[in-house]
mmCIF file of C-alpha atoms in Angstrom:
data_model
loop_
_atom_site.group_PDB
_atom_site.id
_atom_site.type_symbol
_atom_site.label_atom_id
_atom_site.label_comp_id
_atom_site.label_asym_id
_atom_site.label_seq_id
_atom_site.Cartn_x
_atom_site.Cartn_y
_atom_site.Cartn_z
ATOM 1 C CA ALA A 10 17.472 187.246 60.268
ATOM 2 C CA ARG A 11 15.282 186.708 58.170
ATOM 3 C CA ARG A 12 18.378 184.377 56.531
ATOM 4 C CA ASP A 13 19.522 181.234 57.600
ATOM 5 C CA ALA A 14 23.074 182.840 59.175
ATOM 6 C CA ARG A 15 24.797 181.698 62.484
ATOM 7 C CA ILE A 16 24.895 184.636 65.111
ATOM 8 C CA GLU A 17 28.100 184.400 67.543
ATOM 9 C CA THR A 18 27.815 187.186 69.903
ATOM 10 C CA ASP A 19 30.582 187.662 72.529
ATOM 11 C CA THR A 20 32.755 187.083 69.856
ATOM 12 C CA LEU A 21 36.472 188.910 68.884
ATOM 13 C CA CYS A 22 37.676 188.138 65.775
ATOM 14 C CA GLU A 23 41.364 188.874 66.606
ATOM 15 C CA THR A 24 43.411 187.887 63.362
ATOM 16 C CA LEU A 25 42.873 186.982 59.642
ATOM 17 C CA ILE A 26 43.581 183.229 58.095
ATOM 18 C CA VAL A 27 45.348 183.514 54.725
ATOM 19 C CA GLU A 28 46.301 180.525 52.688
ATOM 20 C CA PRO A 29 50.398 181.204 51.169
ATOM 21 C CA ASP A 30 48.459 182.855 47.834
ATOM 22 C CA GLY A 31 47.901 185.607 49.675
ATOM 23 C CA ARG A 32 43.780 184.677 49.716
ATOM 24 C CA VAL A 33 41.335 184.864 53.200
ATOM 25 C CA VAL A 34 40.069 181.907 53.991
ATOM 26 C CA GLY A 35 38.690 182.256 57.489
ATOM 27 C CA VAL A 36 39.508 184.436 61.078
ATOM 28 C CA VAL A 37 41.014 183.635 65.253
ATOM 29 C CA ALA A 38 38.968 184.447 67.515
ATOM 30 C CA ARG A 39 38.044 184.198 70.935
ATOM 31 C CA THR A 40 35.467 183.889 72.644
ATOM 32 C CA ALA A 41 35.568 183.637 76.815
ATOM 33 C CA GLY A 42 38.504 183.316 76.166
ATOM 34 C CA GLU A 43 38.492 180.749 74.419
ATOM 35 C CA GLU A 44 40.400 180.449 70.510
ATOM 36 C CA ARG A 45 37.917 179.316 67.951
ATOM 37 C CA CYS A 46 38.658 179.598 63.954
ATOM 38 C CA PHE A 47 36.383 180.138 61.833
ATOM 39 C CA ARG A 48 36.449 178.714 57.968
ATOM 40 C CA ALA A 49 35.175 181.758 55.060
ATOM 41 C CA ARG A 50 34.316 180.114 52.042
ATOM 42 C CA ARG A 51 33.412 182.486 50.416
ATOM 43 C CA GLY A 52 34.231 185.483 51.626
ATOM 44 C CA VAL A 53 35.116 188.182 55.072
ATOM 45 C CA VAL A 54 33.612 191.558 55.083
ATOM 46 C CA LEU A 55 35.709 193.847 57.991
ATOM 47 C CA ALA A 56 33.177 195.803 59.178
ATOM 48 C CA SER A 57 34.465 196.332 62.205
ATOM 49 C CA GLY A 58 34.506 200.316 63.020
ATOM 50 C CA GLY A 59 37.381 202.570 62.666
ATOM 51 C CA PHE A 60 40.309 203.635 65.224
ATOM 52 C CA SER A 61 39.192 206.565 67.633
ATOM 53 C CA THR A 62 39.446 205.469 70.892
ATOM 54 C CA ASN A 63 42.999 203.657 69.708
ATOM 55 C CA SER A 64 45.148 205.808 71.408
ATOM 56 C CA GLU A 65 48.742 204.207 70.086
ATOM 57 C CA MET A 66 47.301 204.398 66.201
ATOM 58 C CA VAL A 67 45.960 207.922 67.067
ATOM 59 C CA ALA A 68 48.682 209.946 67.872
ATOM 60 C CA ARG A 69 50.295 208.258 64.642
ATOM 61 C CA HIS A 70 48.124 208.755 62.405
ATOM 62 C CA VAL A 71 45.773 212.221 63.034
ATOM 63 C CA PRO A 72 47.542 212.880 66.380
ATOM 64 C CA GLN A 73 45.781 216.922 66.052
ATOM 65 C CA LEU A 74 42.602 214.223 67.913
ATOM 66 C CA THR A 75 44.881 213.244 70.858
ATOM 67 C CA PRO A 76 43.101 216.330 72.911
ATOM 68 C CA CYS A 77 39.914 216.641 71.736
ATOM 69 C CA LYS A 78 36.719 214.957 73.662
ATOM 70 C CA PRO A 79 34.782 213.766 73.539
ATOM 71 C CA LYS A 80 35.420 209.974 70.736
ATOM 72 C CA ASN A 81 31.889 209.958 68.778
ATOM 73 C CA ALA A 82 32.714 206.085 68.403
ATOM 74 C CA THR A 83 32.182 203.025 70.681
ATOM 75 C CA GLU A 84 34.996 200.317 72.542
ATOM 76 C CA GLY A 85 34.702 198.633 68.841
ATOM 77 C CA ASP A 86 36.566 201.581 67.305
ATOM 78 C CA ASP A 87 39.534 200.609 68.495
ATOM 79 C CA GLY A 88 41.232 199.969 64.334
ATOM 80 C CA ARG A 89 40.753 195.774 65.040
ATOM 81 C CA GLY A 90 39.984 194.954 61.777
ATOM 82 C CA ILE A 91 42.529 197.532 59.734
ATOM 83 C CA ARG A 92 44.830 196.299 61.641
ATOM 84 C CA MET A 93 43.885 192.772 60.945
ATOM 85 C CA ALA A 94 43.614 193.575 57.668
ATOM 86 C CA GLN A 95 47.076 195.739 57.493
ATOM 87 C CA ALA A 96 48.949 192.172 58.067
ATOM 88 C CA ALA A 97 47.348 190.217 55.674
ATOM 89 C CA GLY A 98 48.523 193.004 52.927
ATOM 90 C CA ALA A 99 46.368 195.522 52.543
ATOM 91 C CA GLY A 100 46.247 199.467 51.528
ATOM 92 C CA ILE A 101 45.102 202.639 53.987
ATOM 93 C CA LEU A 102 44.393 205.370 52.850
ATOM 94 C CA ARG A 103 43.181 208.906 54.674
ATOM 95 C CA MET A 104 44.669 208.105 57.776
ATOM 96 C CA ASP A 105 45.560 211.730 58.924
ATOM 97 C CA GLN A 106 41.693 212.600 58.193
ATOM 98 C CA ALA A 107 38.744 213.253 60.472
ATOM 99 C CA GLU A 108 35.807 214.188 61.819
ATOM 100 C CA VAL A 109 35.816 217.331 64.706
ATOM 101 C CA ALA A 110 32.214 218.491 65.126
ATOM 102 C CA LEU A 111 32.448 222.154 66.608
ATOM 103 C CA PRO A 112 29.529 222.744 68.670
ATOM 104 C CA VAL A 113 30.074 226.888 69.569
ATOM 105 C CA THR A 114 27.209 228.359 67.010
ATOM 106 C CA ILE A 115 24.282 225.887 67.856
ATOM 107 C CA PRO A 116 21.857 227.460 67.935
ATOM 108 C CA SER A 117 22.236 229.534 64.497
ATOM 109 C CA ARG A 118 21.916 232.689 66.001
ATOM 110 C CA LEU A 119 25.152 232.896 67.821
ATOM 111 C CA GLY A 120 27.112 232.239 64.405
ATOM 112 C CA ARG A 121 26.300 236.113 63.414
ATOM 113 C CA GLY A 122 29.121 236.308 65.971
ATOM 114 C CA ILE A 123 32.601 235.787 64.136
ATOM 115 C CA PHE A 124 35.659 233.573 64.718
ATOM 116 C CA VAL A 125 38.570 234.713 65.206
ATOM 117 C CA ASN A 126 42.279 232.306 65.231
ATOM 118 C CA ALA A 127 45.170 233.293 67.643
ATOM 119 C CA HIS A 128 46.022 235.603 65.350
ATOM 120 C CA GLY A 129 42.931 236.966 65.971
ATOM 121 C CA GLN A 130 41.848 237.019 62.113
ATOM 122 C CA ARG A 131 38.525 235.606 60.746
ATOM 123 C CA PHE A 132 39.377 232.219 58.567
ATOM 124 C CA ILE A 133 35.612 231.146 58.528
ATOM 125 C CA ASN A 134 32.194 230.734 57.802
ATOM 126 C CA GLU A 135 30.627 231.324 60.954
ATOM 127 C CA ASP A 136 26.830 229.918 60.248
ATOM 128 C CA THR A 137 28.804 226.849 58.436
ATOM 129 C CA TYR A 138 28.090 222.794 59.258
ATOM 130 C CA TYR A 139 29.626 222.936 61.807
ATOM 131 C CA GLY A 140 31.996 219.698 61.330
ATOM 132 C CA HIS A 141 32.751 222.427 58.252
ATOM 133 C CA ILE A 142 34.099 224.670 61.012
ATOM 134 C CA GLY A 143 35.381 221.886 63.418
ATOM 135 C CA ILE A 144 37.489 220.623 60.939
ATOM 136 C CA GLU A 145 39.166 224.240 60.004
ATOM 137 C CA ALA A 146 40.066 224.886 64.002
ATOM 138 C CA LEU A 147 41.745 221.493 64.845
ATOM 139 C CA PHE A 148 43.570 221.519 61.477
ATOM 140 C CA GLY A 149 44.311 224.660 59.748
ATOM 141 C CA GLN A 150 43.741 226.926 63.479
ATOM 142 C CA HIS A 151 45.470 224.015 65.646
ATOM 143 C CA GLY A 152 42.402 224.981 67.764
ATOM 144 C CA GLN A 153 43.214 228.038 68.825
ATOM 145 C CA VAL A 154 39.663 229.721 68.169
ATOM 146 C CA TRP A 155 37.815 232.439 70.177
ATOM 147 C CA LEU A 156 34.233 233.510 69.445
ATOM 148 C CA LEU A 157 33.377 236.975 69.209
ATOM 149 C CA VAL A 158 30.511 237.520 70.213
ATOM 150 C CA ASP A 159 28.744 241.266 71.284
ATOM 151 C CA GLU A 160 25.939 241.920 73.210
ATOM 152 C CA SER A 161 22.819 241.266 71.122
ATOM 153 C CA SER A 162 24.788 237.951 69.871
ATOM 154 C CA PHE A 163 25.172 236.495 72.366
ATOM 155 C CA GLU A 164 23.295 233.769 74.649
ATOM 156 C CA VAL A 165 24.087 230.596 75.627
ATOM 157 C CA ASN A 166 24.577 227.699 73.494
ATOM 158 C CA MET A 167 23.688 223.960 73.629
ATOM 159 C CA VAL A 168 27.037 222.371 75.322
ATOM 160 C CA GLY A 169 26.418 225.725 77.721
ATOM 161 C CA MET A 170 29.529 227.854 76.910
ATOM 162 C CA GLN A 171 30.425 231.089 79.083
ATOM 163 C CA PRO A 172 32.671 233.784 77.703
ATOM 164 C CA THR A 173 35.688 233.367 79.116
ATOM 165 C CA HIS A 174 36.721 237.320 78.236
ATOM 166 C CA VAL A 175 34.429 240.035 78.156
ATOM 167 C CA ALA A 176 34.995 243.808 78.132
ATOM 168 C CA GLU A 177 33.461 247.181 76.603
ATOM 169 C CA THR A 178 35.940 248.000 73.672
ATOM 170 C CA ILE A 179 37.778 245.309 71.006
ATOM 171 C CA ALA A 180 40.812 247.488 72.486
ATOM 172 C CA GLU A 181 40.481 246.237 76.013
ATOM 173 C CA LEU A 182 38.805 242.999 74.432
ATOM 174 C CA GLU A 183 41.944 242.800 72.189
ATOM 175 C CA GLU A 184 44.210 243.749 74.886
ATOM 176 C CA GLU A 185 42.474 241.645 78.351
ATOM 177 C CA ALA A 186 42.853 238.158 75.600
ATOM 178 C CA ALA A 187 46.515 238.724 74.727
ATOM 179 C CA PHE A 188 45.492 238.812 70.548
ATOM 180 C CA PRO A 189 48.964 240.503 68.424
ATOM 181 C CA ALA A 190 48.192 244.341 69.707
ATOM 182 C CA GLY A 191 45.304 245.822 66.679
ATOM 183 C CA SER A 192 44.917 242.857 65.487
ATOM 184 C CA LEU A 193 41.603 242.311 66.357
ATOM 185 C CA GLN A 194 40.482 246.354 66.086
ATOM 186 C CA THR A 195 41.603 245.757 62.661
ATOM 187 C CA THR A 196 39.827 242.697 61.687
ATOM 188 C CA VAL A 197 36.339 244.142 63.865
ATOM 189 C CA GLU A 198 36.419 246.830 61.894
ATOM 190 C CA TYR A 199 36.342 245.665 59.172
ATOM 191 C CA TYR A 200 33.916 243.048 58.946
ATOM 192 C CA ASN A 201 31.764 245.928 60.414
ATOM 193 C CA ARG A 202 32.142 248.454 57.894
ATOM 194 C CA HIS A 203 30.788 245.345 55.375
ATOM 195 C CA ALA A 204 28.273 244.350 57.465
ATOM 196 C CA LYS A 205 26.449 246.876 57.439
ATOM 197 C CA ALA A 206 26.019 246.620 53.867
ATOM 198 C CA GLY A 207 24.681 243.533 54.683
ATOM 199 C CA GLN A 208 28.443 242.172 53.083
ATOM 200 C CA ASP A 209 30.803 239.571 53.644
ATOM 201 C CA PRO A 210 33.479 239.723 50.677
ATOM 202 C CA ILE A 211 35.813 237.363 52.067
ATOM 203 C CA PHE A 212 33.571 234.601 53.934
ATOM 204 C CA ARG A 213 30.038 234.981 52.106
ATOM 205 C CA LYS A 214 28.101 234.045 55.370
ATOM 206 C CA ARG A 215 24.578 234.642 54.494
ATOM 207 C CA PRO A 216 23.072 237.736 54.732
ATOM 208 C CA GLU A 217 20.120 237.403 56.962
ATOM 209 C CA MET A 218 23.364 236.077 59.046
ATOM 210 C CA VAL A 219 25.379 238.985 58.761
ATOM 211 C CA GLN A 220 25.429 241.291 61.800
ATOM 212 C CA PRO A 221 27.291 244.444 62.687
ATOM 213 C CA VAL A 222 29.019 243.797 66.015
ATOM 214 C CA GLU A 223 28.879 246.513 67.407
ATOM 215 C CA THR A 224 26.529 246.567 71.030
ATOM 216 C CA PRO A 225 28.905 246.274 73.672
ATOM 217 C CA PRO A 226 29.540 244.492 76.013
ATOM 218 C CA PHE A 227 32.370 242.305 73.304
ATOM 219 C CA ALA A 228 32.703 239.172 74.702
ATOM 220 C CA LEU A 229 35.190 236.234 73.773
ATOM 221 C CA LEU A 230 34.215 232.475 74.100
ATOM 222 C CA GLN A 231 37.433 230.197 74.444
ATOM 223 C CA ALA A 232 36.996 227.175 71.594
ATOM 224 C CA THR A 233 40.516 225.561 72.041
ATOM 225 C CA PRO A 234 40.327 222.243 72.305
ATOM 226 C CA ASP A 235 41.201 222.062 76.330
ATOM 227 C CA VAL A 236 38.669 223.858 77.760
ATOM 228 C CA CYS A 237 36.089 223.289 74.689
ATOM 229 C CA PHE A 238 33.941 219.901 73.410
ATOM 230 C CA TYR A 239 35.588 218.728 70.546
ATOM 231 C CA ALA A 240 33.447 215.605 68.761
ATOM 232 C CA CYS A 241 35.510 213.518 66.864
ATOM 233 C CA MET A 242 36.052 210.740 64.844
ATOM 234 C CA THR A 243 38.841 209.260 62.455
ATOM 235 C CA LEU A 244 37.638 208.596 58.610
ATOM 236 C CA GLY A 245 40.594 207.114 57.481
ATOM 237 C CA GLY A 246 40.907 203.470 57.088
ATOM 238 C CA LEU A 247 41.296 200.926 54.453
ATOM 239 C CA ARG A 248 42.155 201.047 50.401
ATOM 240 C CA THR A 249 38.926 198.726 48.235
ATOM 241 C CA SER A 250 36.903 198.391 45.666
ATOM 242 C CA PRO A 251 33.617 200.499 45.402
ATOM 243 C CA GLY A 252 32.877 196.771 45.217
ATOM 244 C CA GLY A 253 33.807 196.440 49.040
ATOM 245 C CA SER A 254 37.389 194.363 47.669
ATOM 246 C CA VAL A 255 39.716 195.130 50.180
ATOM 247 C CA LEU A 256 42.989 195.951 48.011
ATOM 248 C CA ASP A 257 46.213 195.372 49.408
ATOM 249 C CA THR A 258 49.445 198.182 48.665
ATOM 250 C CA GLU A 259 49.834 197.555 44.672
ATOM 251 C CA GLY A 260 46.203 198.393 44.098
ATOM 252 C CA ASP A 261 45.269 194.959 44.015
ATOM 253 C CA ALA A 262 42.283 193.185 45.255
ATOM 254 C CA ILE A 263 42.856 190.761 47.938
ATOM 255 C CA PRO A 264 41.013 187.583 47.399
ATOM 256 C CA GLY A 265 38.097 187.321 49.858
ATOM 257 C CA LEU A 266 38.467 190.251 51.779
ATOM 258 C CA TYR A 267 36.315 193.051 51.755
ATOM 259 C CA ALA A 268 35.785 195.710 53.838
ATOM 260 C CA ALA A 269 32.090 198.871 54.601
ATOM 261 C CA GLY A 270 31.632 201.304 57.263
ATOM 262 C CA ARG A 271 34.253 203.372 58.479
ATOM 263 C CA THR A 272 37.030 200.452 58.507
ATOM 264 C CA ALA A 273 37.164 201.359 55.370
ATOM 265 C CA ALA A 274 37.886 204.208 53.711
ATOM 266 C CA LEU A 275 35.210 205.060 51.496
ATOM 267 C CA PHE A 276 33.001 208.056 50.125
ATOM 268 C CA SER A 277 34.729 210.628 53.096
ATOM 269 C CA GLY A 278 37.296 212.492 52.275
ATOM 270 C CA ARG A 279 39.527 215.679 53.637
ATOM 271 C CA GLY A 280 36.204 216.842 55.186
ATOM 272 C CA TYR A 281 32.987 215.935 56.323
ATOM 273 C CA ALA A 282 29.180 216.129 55.209
ATOM 274 C CA GLY A 283 27.125 214.503 57.972
ATOM 275 C CA SER A 284 25.911 211.801 60.039
ATOM 276 C CA GLY A 285 24.796 209.835 57.181
ATOM 277 C CA LEU A 286 28.144 209.498 55.697
ATOM 278 C CA SER A 287 28.277 207.106 58.380
ATOM 279 C CA LEU A 288 25.567 205.438 58.003
ATOM 280 C CA GLY A 289 26.243 205.564 53.605
ATOM 281 C CA ASP A 290 29.060 204.077 54.591
ATOM 282 C CA ALA A 291 28.782 200.649 56.166
ATOM 283 C CA ALA A 292 24.553 200.830 54.904
ATOM 284 C CA PHE A 293 25.352 201.355 50.872
ATOM 285 C CA PHE A 294 28.806 200.375 51.452
ATOM 286 C CA GLY A 295 28.064 196.846 52.901
ATOM 287 C CA ARG A 296 25.091 195.558 50.754
ATOM 288 C CA LEU A 297 27.531 196.161 48.298
ATOM 289 C CA ALA A 298 30.683 194.424 50.287
ATOM 290 C CA GLY A 299 27.847 191.341 51.282
ATOM 291 C CA ARG A 300 27.098 190.694 48.328
ATOM 292 C CA ALA A 301 29.965 189.657 46.919
ATOM 293 C CA ALA A 302 31.838 188.059 49.475
ATOM 294 C CA ALA A 303 28.211 185.850 48.821
ATOM 295 C CA SER A 304 29.040 185.898 44.911
ATOM 296 C CA ALA A 305 32.050 184.838 44.843
ATOM 297 C CA PRO A 306 32.912 181.370 44.038
ATOM 298 C CA ALA A 307 33.110 179.133 47.553
ATOM 299 C CA VAL A 308 36.146 177.860 47.610
#
């Protein structure tokens, strides 16, 4: 707003204009059905989000997200910017990665229960960041996870989940939920034995969150993608330099092309540490990309 920049609203960019030497010099766009061409004398910065709402791209690159709802995205997160750059020779990175928020243990009191997989075994520290829980649940356990709680630790969580199985003993709960015979009983016995001493030798849960699961009735909260809240978004995108230049499949910068935000595979690697990363990818790296484009020689 402080600069002498023209803003075009209701305008959809459709493809990049590329010179024979590989330099990006503009975009083809459409406004109210009319095709228009815009010349970029210094560069084009792609900042159009990820591909969470593009079902074909999701199925191809990260099919685990297909059954998950909701998508943490806008309608514009359709992968258009990524595909435009690929058509100009851009490389892509970490397209199989995603953020998956599974807020089953909010409020945190529910973290005193234990997560189990389809084998009736624990697989994670229950009081860790719910984004870590979601990623491990979906990618590591194929979404087949349940939270086991007892009378002392249960309360309705932020998404209103209710128990799918309730029983007076762990053995009855195990049978009712069709876990392998003895699996859930063994898991709970081992956990309780150490929890009574305030310890969690396998996953190192904080001592104040370690509590024996021993007060009946016992309940299972089903946290599978078909019935549970899995808020997700894609993390993969264009391969870039730290300064925002889009790199081709050989690792060389494509002249005149830059990217930031979820369109680029920037700070997030195999995992996610909170919404600040997306803000940082957009704001910090967006500034770097904008400055690089603004300082490039005009053509």
